[in-house]
Coordinates of N, CA and C and ligand atoms in Angstrom, one line a residue:
M1 N -25.5 2.2 4.5 CA -24.8 3.5 4.8 C -25.1 4.5 3.8
E2 N -25.3 5.7 4.2 CA -25.5 6.8 3.2 C -24.2 7.0 2.4
L3 N -24.4 7.4 1.1 CA -23.3 7.4 0.2 C -22.2 8.3 0.6
L4 N -22.5 9.6 0.9 CA -21.5 10.6 1.2 C -20.8 10.2 2.5
E5 N -21.6 9.7 3.4 CA -21.0 9.2 4.7 C -19.9 8.1 4.4
A6 N -20.3 7.2 3.5 CA -19.4 6.1 3.1 C -18.2 6.6 2.5
I7 N -18.3 7.6 1.6 CA -17.2 8.2 0.9 C -16.2 8.8 1.9
K8 N -16.8 9.5 2.9 CA -16.0 10.3 3.8 C -15.4 9.4 4.9
T9 N -16.0 8.3 5.3 CA -15.5 7.5 6.4 C -14.7 6.3 5.9
R10 N -14.7 6.0 4.6 CA -13.8 4.9 4.1 C -12.4 5.3 4.4
R11 N -11.6 4.3 4.9 CA -10.2 4.6 5.2 C -9.4 3.5 4.6
T12 N -8.1 3.7 4.4 CA -7.2 2.7 4.1 C -6.9 2.0 5.4
V13 N -7.3 0.7 5.4 CA -7.1 -0.1 6.7 C -5.9 -1.1 6.5
R14 N -4.8 -0.8 7.1 CA -3.7 -1.7 6.9 C -3.6 -2.7 8.0
N15 N -4.3 -2.5 9.1 CA -4.4 -3.5 10.2 C -5.6 -4.3 10.1
L16 N -5.5 -5.5 9.5 CA -6.7 -6.3 9.3 C -6.5 -7.6 10.1
K17 N -7.7 -8.1 10.5 CA -7.7 -9.4 11.2 C -7.6 -10.6 10.2
S18 N -7.1 -11.7 10.6 CA -7.1 -12.8 9.6 C -8.4 -13.6 9.6
D19 N -9.4 -13.2 10.3 CA -10.7 -13.8 10.3 C -11.2 -13.9 8.9
P20 N -11.9 -15.1 8.5 CA -12.4 -15.2 7.2 C -13.5 -14.2 6.9
I21 N -13.7 -13.9 5.6 CA -14.9 -13.2 5.2 C -15.7 -14.1 4.3
S22 N -17.0 -13.9 4.2 CA -17.8 -14.9 3.5 C -17.8 -14.7 2.0
D23 N -18.1 -15.8 1.3 CA -18.2 -15.7 -0.2 C -19.2 -14.7 -0.6
K24 N -20.3 -14.6 0.2 CA -21.4 -13.6 -0.1 C -20.8 -12.2 -0.1
Q25 N -19.9 -11.9 0.9 CA -19.3 -10.6 1.0 C -18.4 -10.3 -0.2
I26 N -17.6 -11.4 -0.5 CA -16.7 -11.2 -1.7 C -17.6 -11.0 -3.0
E27 N -18.7 -11.7 -3.1 CA -19.5 -11.5 -4.3 C -20.1 -10.1 -4.3
T28 N -20.5 -9.6 -3.2 CA -21.0 -8.2 -3.1 C -20.0 -7.2 -3.6
I29 N -18.7 -7.4 -3.2 CA -17.6 -6.5 -3.6 C -17.4 -6.7 -5.1
L30 N -17.5 -7.9 -5.6 CA -17.2 -8.1 -7.0 C -18.4 -7.5 -7.9
E31 N -19.6 -7.5 -7.3 CA -20.8 -6.9 -8.0 C -20.5 -5.4 -8.1
A32 N -19.9 -4.8 -7.1 CA -19.6 -3.3 -7.2 C -18.7 -3.1 -8.4
I33 N -17.7 -4.0 -8.5 CA -16.8 -3.8 -9.7 C -17.6 -4.0 -11.0
R34 N -18.4 -5.0 -11.0 CA -19.2 -5.2 -12.2 C -20.0 -4.0 -12.7
W35 N -20.5 -3.2 -11.8 CA -21.3 -2.1 -12.1 C -20.6 -0.8 -12.3
T36 N -19.3 -0.8 -12.3 CA -18.4 0.4 -12.5 C -18.6 0.9 -13.9
P37 N -18.7 2.2 -14.0 CA -18.7 2.8 -15.4 C -17.3 2.7 -16.1
S38 N -17.3 2.6 -17.4 CA -16.1 2.4 -18.1 C -16.2 3.0 -19.5
W39 N -15.1 3.3 -20.1 CA -15.1 3.8 -21.5 C -15.9 3.0 -22.5
T40 N -16.9 3.6 -23.1 CA -17.9 2.9 -24.0 C -18.3 1.5 -23.4
N41 N -18.4 1.5 -22.1 CA -18.8 0.3 -21.4 C -17.8 -0.9 -21.7
A42 N -16.5 -0.6 -21.9 CA -15.6 -1.6 -22.3 C -15.3 -2.6 -21.2
Q43 N -15.5 -2.2 -19.9 CA -15.3 -3.1 -18.8 C -13.9 -3.8 -18.9
P44 N -12.8 -3.0 -19.0 CA -11.5 -3.6 -19.2 C -10.9 -4.1 -18.0
W45 N -11.6 -4.9 -17.2 CA -11.0 -5.5 -15.9 C -11.3 -6.9 -15.8
E46 N -10.4 -7.6 -15.1 CA -10.6 -9.0 -14.7 C -10.0 -9.0 -13.2
V47 N -10.6 -9.9 -12.5 CA -10.2 -9.9 -11.0 C -9.8 -11.4 -10.7
I48 N -8.6 -11.5 -10.0 CA -8.2 -12.8 -9.5 C -8.4 -12.7 -8.0
V49 N -9.2 -13.7 -7.5 CA -9.5 -13.7 -6.0 C -8.5 -14.7 -5.4
V50 N -7.6 -14.1 -4.6 CA -6.6 -14.9 -4.0 C -6.8 -15.2 -2.5
K51 N -7.1 -16.4 -2.2 CA -7.2 -16.8 -0.7 C -6.1 -17.7 -0.3
N52 N -5.4 -18.2 -1.2 CA -4.3 -19.2 -0.9 C -3.1 -18.4 -0.2
Q53 N -2.8 -18.9 1.0 CA -1.8 -18.2 1.8 C -0.4 -18.2 1.1
A54 N 0.0 -19.3 0.5 CA 1.3 -19.4 -0.2 C 1.4 -18.4 -1.3
I55 N 0.3 -18.2 -2.1 CA 0.3 -17.2 -3.2 C 0.3 -15.8 -2.6
K56 N -0.5 -15.6 -1.5 CA -0.4 -14.3 -0.9 C 1.0 -13.9 -0.5
E57 N 1.7 -14.9 0.1 CA 3.1 -14.7 0.5 C 4.0 -14.3 -0.7
R58 N 3.8 -15.0 -1.8 CA 4.6 -14.7 -3.0 C 4.3 -13.3 -3.5
L59 N 3.0 -13.0 -3.5 CA 2.6 -11.6 -4.0 C 3.2 -10.6 -3.1
N60 N 3.1 -10.9 -1.8 CA 3.7 -9.9 -0.8 C 5.1 -9.6 -1.1
E61 N 5.8 -10.6 -1.6 CA 7.3 -10.4 -1.9 C 7.5 -9.4 -3.0
T62 N 6.4 -9.1 -3.8 CA 6.6 -8.2 -4.9 C 6.5 -6.7 -4.4
L63 N 6.2 -6.5 -3.1 CA 6.1 -5.2 -2.6 C 7.5 -4.8 -2.1
P64 N 7.9 -3.5 -2.4 CA 9.2 -3.1 -1.8 C 9.1 -3.0 -0.3
R65 N 10.3 -3.1 0.4 CA 10.3 -3.2 1.8 C 9.6 -2.0 2.5
G66 N 9.7 -0.8 1.9 CA 9.1 0.4 2.5 C 7.6 0.5 2.3
N67 N 7.0 -0.4 1.6 CA 5.5 -0.3 1.4 C 4.8 -0.7 2.7
P68 N 4.0 0.2 3.3 CA 3.3 -0.2 4.6 C 2.2 -1.2 4.5
A69 N 2.0 -1.8 3.3 CA 0.9 -2.7 3.2 C 1.2 -4.2 3.4
H70 N 2.5 -4.5 3.8 CA 2.9 -5.9 3.9 C 2.0 -6.7 4.8
K71 N 1.8 -6.1 6.0 CA 1.0 -6.9 7.0 C -0.4 -7.2 6.5
A72 N -1.0 -6.2 5.8 CA -2.3 -6.4 5.3 C -2.3 -7.5 4.2
M73 N -1.3 -7.5 3.3 CA -1.2 -8.5 2.3 C -1.1 -10.0 2.9
L74 N -0.4 -10.1 4.0 CA -0.3 -11.4 4.6 C -1.4 -11.8 5.5
K75 N -2.1 -10.9 6.2 CA -3.1 -11.2 7.1 C -4.5 -11.3 6.5
A76 N -4.7 -10.5 5.5 CA -6.1 -10.4 4.9 C -6.5 -11.8 4.4
P77 N -7.8 -12.2 4.7 CA -8.2 -13.5 4.2 C -8.4 -13.6 2.7
V78 N -8.5 -12.4 2.1 CA -8.6 -12.4 0.6 C -7.9 -11.2 0.1
V79 N -7.2 -11.4 -1.0 CA -6.6 -10.3 -1.8 C -7.2 -10.4 -3.2
L80 N -7.9 -9.3 -3.6 CA -8.3 -9.2 -5.0 C -7.2 -8.6 -5.8
V81 N -6.9 -9.2 -6.9 CA -5.9 -8.7 -7.8 C -6.7 -8.2 -9.0
L82 N -6.6 -6.9 -9.2 CA -7.4 -6.3 -10.4 C -6.5 -6.1 -11.6
C83 N -6.9 -6.7 -12.7 CA -6.1 -6.7 -13.9 C -6.8 -5.8 -14.9
G84 N -6.0 -5.1 -15.7 CA -6.6 -4.3 -16.8 C -6.4 -5.1 -18.1
I85 N -7.4 -5.0 -19.0 CA -7.3 -5.6 -20.3 C -6.8 -4.4 -21.2
K86 N -5.6 -4.7 -21.8 CA -5.0 -3.6 -22.6 C -5.7 -3.4 -24.0
G87 N -5.7 -2.2 -24.5 CA -6.2 -1.9 -25.9 C -7.7 -1.9 -26.1
K88 N -8.5 -1.8 -25.0 CA -9.9 -1.9 -25.2 C -10.6 -0.5 -24.8
S89 N -10.0 0.1 -23.8 CA -10.7 1.3 -23.2 C -10.0 2.5 -23.8
G90 N -10.8 3.4 -24.5 CA -10.2 4.6 -25.1 C -9.8 4.4 -26.5
Y91 N -10.2 3.3 -27.1 CA -9.9 3.0 -28.5 C -11.1 2.9 -29.4
Y92 N -11.0 3.3 -30.6 CA -12.0 3.0 -31.6 C -11.4 2.5 -32.8
R93 N -11.8 1.3 -33.3 CA -11.2 0.6 -34.4 C -9.7 0.5 -34.3
G94 N -9.2 0.2 -33.1 CA -7.8 0.0 -32.9 C -7.0 1.2 -32.7
E95 N -7.6 2.4 -32.9 CA -6.9 3.7 -32.7 C -7.2 4.3 -31.4
A96 N -6.2 4.9 -30.7 CA -6.5 5.6 -29.5 C -7.4 6.9 -29.8
S97 N -8.5 7.0 -29.1 CA -9.4 8.1 -29.4 C -9.0 9.4 -28.8
T98 N -8.1 9.4 -27.8 CA -7.7 10.6 -27.1 C -6.2 10.7 -27.0
D99 N -5.7 11.8 -26.6 CA -4.3 11.9 -26.3 C -3.8 11.1 -25.1
K100 N -4.8 10.6 -24.4 CA -4.4 9.8 -23.2 C -4.1 8.4 -23.4
G101 N -4.3 7.9 -24.6 CA -4.0 6.5 -24.9 C -4.9 5.5 -24.3
D102 N -4.4 4.5 -23.6 CA -5.2 3.5 -23.0 C -5.8 3.9 -21.7
W103 N -7.1 3.8 -21.6 CA -7.8 4.3 -20.4 C -8.1 3.2 -19.4
Y104 N -7.4 2.0 -19.5 CA -7.7 1.0 -18.6 C -7.3 1.3 -17.1
M105 N -6.3 2.1 -17.0 CA -5.9 2.5 -15.6 C -7.0 3.3 -14.9
F106 N -7.6 4.2 -15.7 CA -8.8 5.0 -15.2 C -9.9 4.1 -14.8
D107 N -10.3 3.2 -15.7 CA -11.4 2.3 -15.5 C -11.2 1.3 -14.3
V108 N -10.0 0.8 -14.3 CA -9.7 -0.2 -13.2 C -9.6 0.6 -11.9
G109 N -9.1 1.9 -12.0 CA -9.1 2.7 -10.8 C -10.5 2.9 -10.2
A110 N -11.4 3.2 -11.1 CA -12.8 3.4 -10.7 C -13.4 2.1 -10.1
A111 N -13.1 1.0 -10.7 CA -13.5 -0.3 -10.2 C -13.0 -0.6 -8.8
T112 N -11.7 -0.2 -8.6 CA -11.0 -0.4 -7.4 C -11.7 0.4 -6.3
Y113 N -12.0 1.6 -6.6 CA -12.6 2.5 -5.6 C -14.0 2.0 -5.2
G114 N -14.7 1.5 -6.2 CA -16.0 1.0 -6.0 C -15.9 -0.3 -5.0
A115 N -14.9 -1.1 -5.3 CA -14.7 -2.3 -4.5 C -14.4 -1.9 -3.0
S116 N -13.5 -0.8 -2.9 CA -13.1 -0.4 -1.5 C -14.3 0.2 -0.8
L117 N -15.2 0.9 -1.5 CA -16.4 1.5 -0.9 C -17.4 0.4 -0.5
A118 N -17.5 -0.6 -1.4 CA -18.4 -1.7 -1.1 C -17.9 -2.5 0.1
A119 N -16.6 -2.7 0.2 CA -16.0 -3.4 1.4 C -16.4 -2.6 2.7
H120 N -16.2 -1.3 2.6 CA -16.4 -0.4 3.7 C -17.9 -0.5 4.1
D121 N -18.8 -0.5 3.1 CA -20.2 -0.6 3.4 C -20.6 -1.9 4.1
L122 N -19.7 -3.0 3.9 CA -20.0 -4.2 4.6 C -19.3 -4.3 6.0
G123 N -18.7 -3.2 6.3 CA -17.9 -3.2 7.6 C -16.6 -3.7 7.5
L124 N -16.1 -3.9 6.3 CA -14.7 -4.5 6.1 C -13.7 -3.4 5.8
G125 N -12.5 -3.7 5.9 CA -11.4 -2.8 5.6 C -10.6 -3.3 4.4
S126 N -10.0 -2.3 3.7 CA -9.1 -2.7 2.6 C -8.0 -1.7 2.4
V127 N -7.0 -2.1 1.7 CA -6.0 -1.1 1.3 C -5.6 -1.4 -0.2
I128 N -5.7 -0.3 -0.9 CA -5.4 -0.3 -2.4 C -3.8 -0.4 -2.4
V129 N -3.3 -1.4 -3.1 CA -1.8 -1.6 -3.2 C -1.4 -1.4 -4.6
G130 N -0.7 -0.3 -4.9 CA -0.2 0.0 -6.2 C 1.3 -0.1 -6.4
L131 N 2.0 0.0 -5.2 CA 3.4 0.0 -5.3 C 4.0 -1.4 -5.1
F132 N 4.2 -2.1 -6.2 CA 4.8 -3.4 -6.2 C 5.3 -3.7 -7.6
D133 N 6.0 -4.8 -7.7 CA 6.6 -5.3 -9.0 C 5.5 -6.0 -9.8
A134 N 4.8 -5.3 -10.6 CA 3.6 -5.8 -11.3 C 4.0 -7.0 -12.3
P135 N 5.1 -6.9 -13.1 CA 5.5 -8.0 -13.9 C 5.8 -9.3 -13.1
K136 N 6.3 -9.1 -11.9 CA 6.6 -10.3 -11.1 C 5.3 -10.9 -10.6
A137 N 4.3 -10.0 -10.2 CA 3.0 -10.5 -9.8 C 2.3 -11.2 -11.0
E138 N 2.5 -10.7 -12.2 CA 1.8 -11.3 -13.4 C 2.4 -12.7 -13.6
E139 N 3.7 -12.8 -13.4 CA 4.4 -14.1 -13.6 C 3.8 -15.1 -12.5
I140 N 3.7 -14.7 -11.3 CA 3.2 -15.6 -10.2 C 1.8 -16.1 -10.5
L141 N 1.0 -15.2 -11.1 CA -0.4 -15.5 -11.3 C -0.7 -16.0 -12.7
G142 N 0.3 -16.1 -13.5 CA 0.1 -16.6 -14.9 C -0.8 -15.6 -15.7
V143 N -0.6 -14.3 -15.5 CA -1.5 -13.3 -16.3 C -0.9 -13.2 -17.7
P144 N -1.7 -13.3 -18.7 CA -1.2 -13.2 -20.1 C -0.7 -11.8 -20.5
E145 N 0.1 -11.7 -21.5 CA 0.7 -10.4 -22.0 C -0.2 -9.3 -22.2
D146 N -1.5 -9.6 -22.7 CA -2.4 -8.5 -23.1 C -3.2 -8.0 -21.9
R147 N -2.8 -8.5 -20.7 CA -3.4 -8.0 -19.4 C -2.3 -7.4 -18.6
A148 N -2.7 -6.5 -17.7 CA -1.7 -6.0 -16.7 C -2.3 -6.0 -15.3
V149 N -1.5 -6.5 -14.4 CA -2.0 -6.3 -13.0 C -1.8 -4.9 -12.6
V150 N -2.9 -4.3 -12.2 CA -2.9 -2.8 -11.8 C -2.8 -2.6 -10.3
V151 N -3.7 -3.2 -9.6 CA -3.6 -3.1 -8.1 C -3.9 -4.4 -7.4
M152 N -3.5 -4.5 -6.2 CA -4.0 -5.6 -5.3 C -4.7 -5.0 -4.2
L153 N -5.8 -5.7 -3.7 CA -6.7 -5.1 -2.7 C -6.9 -6.2 -1.6
P154 N -6.0 -6.2 -0.6 CA -6.3 -7.0 0.6 C -7.5 -6.5 1.3
I155 N -8.4 -7.5 1.6 CA -9.7 -7.1 2.3 C -9.9 -8.0 3.5
G156 N -10.3 -7.4 4.6 CA -10.6 -8.2 5.8 C -11.3 -7.4 6.9
V157 N -11.5 -8.0 8.0 CA -12.2 -7.4 9.1 C -11.1 -6.4 9.7
P158 N -11.5 -5.1 9.9 CA -10.5 -4.2 10.4 C -10.1 -4.5 11.9
E159 N -8.8 -4.4 12.1 CA -8.3 -4.5 13.5 C -8.3 -3.1 14.1
K160 N -7.7 -2.2 13.3 CA -7.6 -0.8 13.8 C -7.9 0.1 12.6
I161 N -8.8 1.0 12.8 CA -9.1 2.0 11.7 C -8.4 3.3 12.0
P162 N -7.5 3.7 11.1 CA -6.7 4.9 11.3 C -7.6 6.2 11.2
S163 N -7.1 7.3 11.7 CA -7.8 8.5 11.5 C -7.5 9.0 10.1
A164 N -8.4 9.9 9.6 CA -8.3 10.3 8.2 C -7.1 11.2 7.9
P165 N -6.3 10.9 6.9 CA -5.2 11.8 6.5 C -5.9 13.1 6.0
K166 N -5.2 14.2 6.3 CA -5.7 15.5 5.9 C -6.0 15.6 4.4
R167 N -7.0 16.3 4.1 CA -7.4 16.6 2.7 C -7.1 18.0 2.4
K168 N -6.9 18.3 1.1 CA -6.8 19.7 0.6 C -8.2 20.4 0.9
E169 N -8.2 21.6 1.1 CA -9.5 22.4 1.1 C -10.0 22.6 -0.3
L170 N -11.3 22.8 -0.5 CA -11.8 23.0 -1.8 C -11.1 24.1 -2.6
Y171 N -10.9 25.2 -1.8 CA -10.3 26.4 -2.6 C -8.9 26.0 -3.1
E172 N -8.3 25.0 -2.6 CA -6.9 24.6 -3.1 C -7.0 23.9 -4.5
F173 N -8.1 23.3 -4.8 CA -8.1 22.6 -6.1 C -9.3 22.9 -7.0
V174 N -10.2 23.8 -6.6 CA -11.4 24.1 -7.4 C -11.2 25.5 -7.9
F175 N -11.4 25.7 -9.2 CA -11.3 27.0 -9.9 C -12.6 27.3 -10.5
E176 N -12.8 28.6 -10.8 CA -14.1 29.0 -11.4 C -13.8 29.6 -12.8
T177 N -14.5 29.1 -13.7 CA -14.5 29.5 -15.1 C -13.2 29.1 -15.9
T178 N -12.1 29.6 -15.4 CA -10.8 29.2 -16.0 C -9.8 28.8 -15.0
Y179 N -8.7 28.1 -15.5 CA -7.8 27.5 -14.6 C -7.1 28.6 -13.7
G180 N -7.0 28.2 -12.4 CA -6.2 29.1 -11.5 C -7.0 30.2 -10.9
K181 N -8.3 30.4 -11.4 CA -9.0 31.6 -10.8 C -9.9 31.1 -9.6
Ligands
FMN1 C1 -3.7 4.2 -6.7 C2 -3.4 4.0 -5.2 C3 -2.2 3.2 -4.8 C4 -1.9 3.0 -3.5 N1 -0.9 2.2 -3.1 C5 -0.6 2.0 -1.8 C6 0.4 1.1 -1.5 O1 1.1 0.5 -2.3 N2 0.6 0.8 -0.2 C7 -0.2 1.4 0.8 O2 0.1 1.1 2.0 N3 -1.2 2.3 0.5 C8 -1.4 2.5 -0.8 N4 -2.5 3.4 -1.2 C9 -3.3 4.0 -0.1 C10 -3.1 5.5 0.1 O3 -1.9 5.7 0.7 C11 -4.3 6.1 0.8 O4 -5.4 6.0 0.0 C12 -4.1 7.6 1.1 O5 -3.1 7.8 2.0 C13 -5.4 8.3 1.7 O6 -5.8 7.6 2.8 P1 -7.3 7.1 2.9 O7 -7.5 6.0 1.9 O8 -7.4 6.5 4.3 O9 -8.2 8.2 2.7 C14 -2.8 3.6 -2.5 C15 -3.9 4.3 -2.9 C16 -4.2 4.5 -4.2 C17 -5.5 5.2 -4.6

């Protein structure tokens, strides 16, 4: 698929089939994460591949009731859990290099987007899940203190692909030369 077309046609797919996806497909998605750019190439991510239904059910319980991703969490044949490694990205000799502090959220965000695009390129659907009780998920998965679960990404064969939510027009967020102009 052509890149810009992939960027524009990728959707959050919350209606997924429970059909299995292959290890080769999962590996392709993990490769996309592997090649994500990161702060000084810190690569501050780790990924837990969850196929176990009982664990998926426990992870699903960390989502608040109003989160529309419940069905995807339960039906997807695989849920990738993307963890950030704290204190690596945006630091030089233990000191934060910028006013932004730890950049792992940025790097893991980029990795997540790459994974969702790679899934789309394979004809698969995914939904980035950010609204959940992360400390609870960390406990379920045995994630150590110096790591943080950032997002969960259920992936599967799409059952229904929604239409695109409206985007801002360029003039609404692009300025010329200085802010607001
Ligand atoms: C950081 C992040 C967190 C998100 N968390 C959730 C979530 O918890 N539950 C959910 O159903 N969708 C979640 N989404 C999906 C967004 O709602 C979706 O990307 C947005 O509505 C735009 O739709 P599109 O992805 O189809 O373009 C999240 C997306 C991002 C980037």
